[in-house]
Amino acid sequence: MNSPTPAAGALDARDHRVFDAVRELMSTQGMQLSMEAVAQQAGCSKQTLYSRYGSKQELLRRVMQRHLCRATAGLRAMDGEDLRGCLLQFAIDHLEHFNETQVIQARRLIAAEAAQFPQEAQALYRDGAGALALHLAEWIATRIERGLLRHDDPHFMAELLLSMIAGLDFEKQRFHTPHRDDAVVRRRWAEFSVDSFLQAFAVHPAVPEPHSNQLRSFS
């Protein structure tokens, strides 16, 4: 598996300004954002953007790479032996990111425009959610080799875990329905998801007892 692992140190202040501009514009313009708008938002010239990134597609790919780096920081922060600690931090980071106002708005716009811009939508999936699933599968495969997780298909396991973490919350956001907009409630759901995953796949599942029904009752 060759999932990308972008290095945060490879970015400078100008990159961060540009990437932040892209994130903000995607929440208001979706996939119709232009390099001219990005340049204006970031305070640079359009020629600078093309010289540095080559194309809008490459710029969007780099933005997705930065997100991947941040999203997988919890998996890289520890040595990987603390399965619950690594996966819980990953789950919390994942839920926090997708509860940011800009991200919620961008997801709604992109979903609405996907049929109009199918190639762009597929590229965003490949470089975003697809790359995240590949990276998580690679991490899981390594823990299987170490004897920490039960031998199974790491791709299936990664997709299952991501689905468990997301629950119905992202769908609720998309349809403007009350969701887990509180950090405490999101952490409880992250704990429940990770603990359930480890109960199924950990070789020696040293996880807490199942959560009570009270903790399972979320908005």
Coordinates of C-alpha atoms in Angstrom, one line a residue:
M1 CA 0.0 0.0 0.0
N2 CA 1.4 3.4 -1.0
S3 CA -0.7 5.9 0.9
P4 CA 0.8 9.4 0.8
T5 CA 2.2 10.7 4.1
P6 CA 2.8 14.4 3.5
A7 CA 5.4 16.1 5.6
A8 CA 4.2 19.1 7.5
G9 CA 7.7 20.5 7.6
A10 CA 7.7 20.8 3.8
L11 CA 5.2 23.7 4.0
D12 CA 6.1 27.3 4.6
A13 CA 4.0 30.3 5.7
R14 CA 3.0 31.1 2.1
D15 CA 1.7 27.6 1.6
H16 CA -0.4 27.8 4.7
R17 CA -1.9 31.2 3.6
V18 CA -2.8 29.7 0.3
F19 CA -4.2 26.5 1.7
D20 CA -6.3 28.4 4.3
A21 CA -7.6 30.5 1.4
V22 CA -8.7 27.4 -0.5
R23 CA -10.4 26.0 2.5
E24 CA -12.4 29.2 3.1
L25 CA -13.3 29.6 -0.6
M26 CA -14.5 26.0 -0.9
S27 CA -17.0 26.7 1.9
T28 CA -18.6 29.4 -0.2
Q29 CA -17.8 28.5 -3.8
G30 CA -17.3 24.8 -3.7
M31 CA -15.5 23.3 -6.7
Q32 CA -16.2 26.5 -8.7
L33 CA -13.4 28.3 -6.9
S34 CA -10.9 29.9 -9.2
M35 CA -7.1 30.4 -9.0
E36 CA -7.9 34.2 -9.3
A37 CA -10.1 34.0 -6.2
V38 CA -7.5 32.0 -4.3
A39 CA -4.8 34.5 -5.2
Q40 CA -6.9 37.4 -4.1
Q41 CA -7.8 35.7 -0.8
A42 CA -4.2 34.7 -0.1
G43 CA -2.8 38.1 -1.0
C44 CA -0.6 36.9 -3.9
S45 CA -0.7 36.9 -7.7
K46 CA -2.3 34.2 -9.9
Q47 CA 1.0 33.8 -11.6
T48 CA 2.6 32.9 -8.3
L49 CA 0.1 30.2 -7.7
Y50 CA 0.6 28.6 -11.1
S51 CA 4.4 28.9 -10.7
R52 CA 4.3 27.2 -7.3
Y53 CA 1.5 24.6 -7.8
G54 CA 1.2 24.2 -11.5
S55 CA -2.6 23.9 -11.7
K56 CA -5.8 24.2 -9.6
Q57 CA -6.0 20.4 -9.4
E58 CA -2.5 20.2 -8.0
L59 CA -3.2 22.9 -5.5
L60 CA -6.3 21.1 -4.3
R61 CA -4.3 17.9 -4.0
R62 CA -1.8 19.7 -1.8
V63 CA -4.6 21.0 0.4
M64 CA -5.9 17.5 0.8
Q65 CA -2.4 16.3 1.6
R66 CA -2.1 18.8 4.4
H67 CA -5.4 17.6 5.8
L68 CA -4.2 14.0 5.6
C69 CA -1.1 14.9 7.6
R70 CA -3.2 16.5 10.3
A71 CA -5.8 13.8 10.3
T72 CA -3.2 11.0 10.9
A73 CA -1.1 12.9 13.4
G74 CA -2.8 10.9 16.2
L75 CA -1.6 7.6 14.6
R76 CA 2.0 8.9 14.3
A77 CA 2.1 10.6 17.7
M78 CA 2.7 7.4 19.7
D79 CA 4.7 4.3 19.0
G80 CA 1.6 2.5 17.9
E81 CA 1.6 -0.1 20.7
D82 CA -1.2 1.8 22.5
L83 CA -3.9 0.9 20.1
R84 CA -6.7 2.5 22.0
G85 CA -4.8 5.7 22.6
C86 CA -3.8 6.1 18.9
L87 CA -7.2 5.2 17.5
L88 CA -9.1 7.4 20.0
Q89 CA -7.0 10.4 19.1
F90 CA -7.5 9.7 15.4
A91 CA -11.3 9.4 15.9
I92 CA -11.5 12.6 17.9
D93 CA -9.4 14.5 15.3
H94 CA -11.6 13.1 12.5
L95 CA -14.9 14.2 14.2
E96 CA -13.5 17.6 15.2
H97 CA -12.4 18.3 11.6
F98 CA -15.8 17.4 10.1
N99 CA -17.6 19.6 12.6
E100 CA -15.8 22.7 11.6
T101 CA -18.2 25.2 10.0
Q102 CA -16.1 25.6 6.9
V103 CA -15.9 21.9 6.3
I104 CA -19.6 21.3 6.8
Q105 CA -20.4 24.0 4.3
A106 CA -17.8 22.8 1.8
R107 CA -19.1 19.2 2.0
R108 CA -22.6 20.4 1.3
L109 CA -21.5 22.4 -1.8
I110 CA -19.3 19.7 -3.2
A111 CA -22.0 17.1 -2.8
A112 CA -24.4 19.3 -4.7
E113 CA -21.9 20.0 -7.5
A114 CA -20.5 16.5 -7.8
A115 CA -22.6 15.5 -10.8
Q116 CA -21.7 18.7 -12.6
F117 CA -18.0 18.3 -11.9
P118 CA -17.5 14.5 -11.7
Q119 CA -13.7 14.4 -12.4
E120 CA -13.0 17.1 -9.8
A121 CA -15.3 15.3 -7.3
Q122 CA -13.5 12.0 -7.9
A123 CA -10.1 13.6 -7.4
L124 CA -11.2 15.2 -4.2
Y125 CA -12.4 11.8 -2.9
R126 CA -9.2 10.1 -4.0
D127 CA -6.9 12.7 -2.4
G128 CA -9.1 13.1 0.7
A129 CA -11.2 10.3 2.1
G130 CA -9.7 7.7 -0.2
A131 CA -6.1 8.6 0.8
L132 CA -7.2 8.6 4.5
A133 CA -8.6 5.1 4.2
L134 CA -5.5 3.8 2.6
H135 CA -3.3 5.4 5.2
L136 CA -5.4 3.9 8.0
A137 CA -5.4 0.5 6.3
E138 CA -1.6 0.6 6.1
W139 CA -1.4 1.5 9.8
I140 CA -3.8 -1.4 10.7
A141 CA -1.7 -3.8 8.5
T142 CA 1.4 -3.0 10.5
R143 CA -0.4 -3.7 13.8
I144 CA -1.6 -7.0 12.3
E145 CA 2.0 -7.9 11.5
R146 CA 3.0 -7.1 15.1
G147 CA 0.3 -9.4 16.4
L148 CA -1.7 -6.6 18.0
L149 CA -4.8 -6.9 15.8
R150 CA -6.5 -10.0 14.5
H151 CA -5.5 -11.1 11.0
D152 CA -8.1 -9.8 8.6
D153 CA -8.4 -7.5 5.5
P154 CA -6.9 -4.2 6.6
H155 CA -8.8 -2.3 3.9
F156 CA -12.2 -3.6 5.1
M157 CA -11.1 -2.9 8.7
A158 CA -10.2 0.7 7.9
E159 CA -13.4 1.3 6.1
L160 CA -15.4 -0.2 8.9
L161 CA -13.7 1.9 11.5
L162 CA -14.2 5.1 9.5
S163 CA -17.8 4.3 9.1
M164 CA -18.2 3.6 12.8
I165 CA -16.5 6.9 13.7
A166 CA -18.7 8.9 11.3
G167 CA -22.0 7.2 12.3
L168 CA -24.9 9.2 10.9
D169 CA -23.4 12.5 12.0
F170 CA -22.1 13.6 8.6
E171 CA -25.5 12.7 7.0
K172 CA -27.2 14.8 9.6
Q173 CA -25.0 17.7 8.9
R174 CA -25.7 17.4 5.2
F175 CA -29.4 17.5 5.7
H176 CA -29.3 20.3 8.3
T177 CA -30.4 17.9 11.1
P178 CA -29.2 18.3 14.7
H179 CA -25.9 16.4 15.1
R180 CA -23.1 16.0 17.6
D181 CA -22.0 19.6 17.8
D182 CA -20.6 19.2 21.3
A183 CA -17.0 18.1 22.0
V184 CA -17.9 16.0 25.0
V185 CA -20.6 14.1 23.1
R186 CA -18.2 13.6 20.2
R187 CA -15.6 12.2 22.5
R188 CA -18.1 9.7 23.9
W189 CA -19.0 8.6 20.4
A190 CA -15.3 8.3 19.5
E191 CA -14.7 6.1 22.6
F192 CA -17.7 3.9 21.8
S193 CA -16.6 3.5 18.2
V194 CA -13.0 2.7 19.0
D195 CA -13.8 0.4 21.9
S196 CA -16.3 -1.5 19.7
F197 CA -13.7 -1.9 17.0
L198 CA -11.1 -3.2 19.4
Q199 CA -13.6 -5.6 20.9
A200 CA -13.9 -7.1 17.5
F201 CA -10.3 -7.0 16.3
A202 CA -7.8 -6.6 19.1
V203 CA -5.9 -9.8 19.9
H204 CA -6.0 -9.0 23.6
P205 CA -8.8 -6.4 23.9
A206 CA -7.9 -4.4 27.0
V207 CA -10.7 -1.9 26.5
P208 CA -13.3 -0.6 29.0
E209 CA -16.6 -2.3 29.5
P210 CA -19.3 -1.4 26.9
H211 CA -20.7 2.1 27.5
S212 CA -24.0 2.4 29.2
N213 CA -27.2 3.2 27.3
Q214 CA -27.1 6.7 28.8
L215 CA -23.8 7.4 27.0
R216 CA -25.1 6.0 23.8
S217 CA -28.0 8.4 23.6
F218 CA -26.8 11.2 21.5
S219 CA -28.5 13.9 19.4

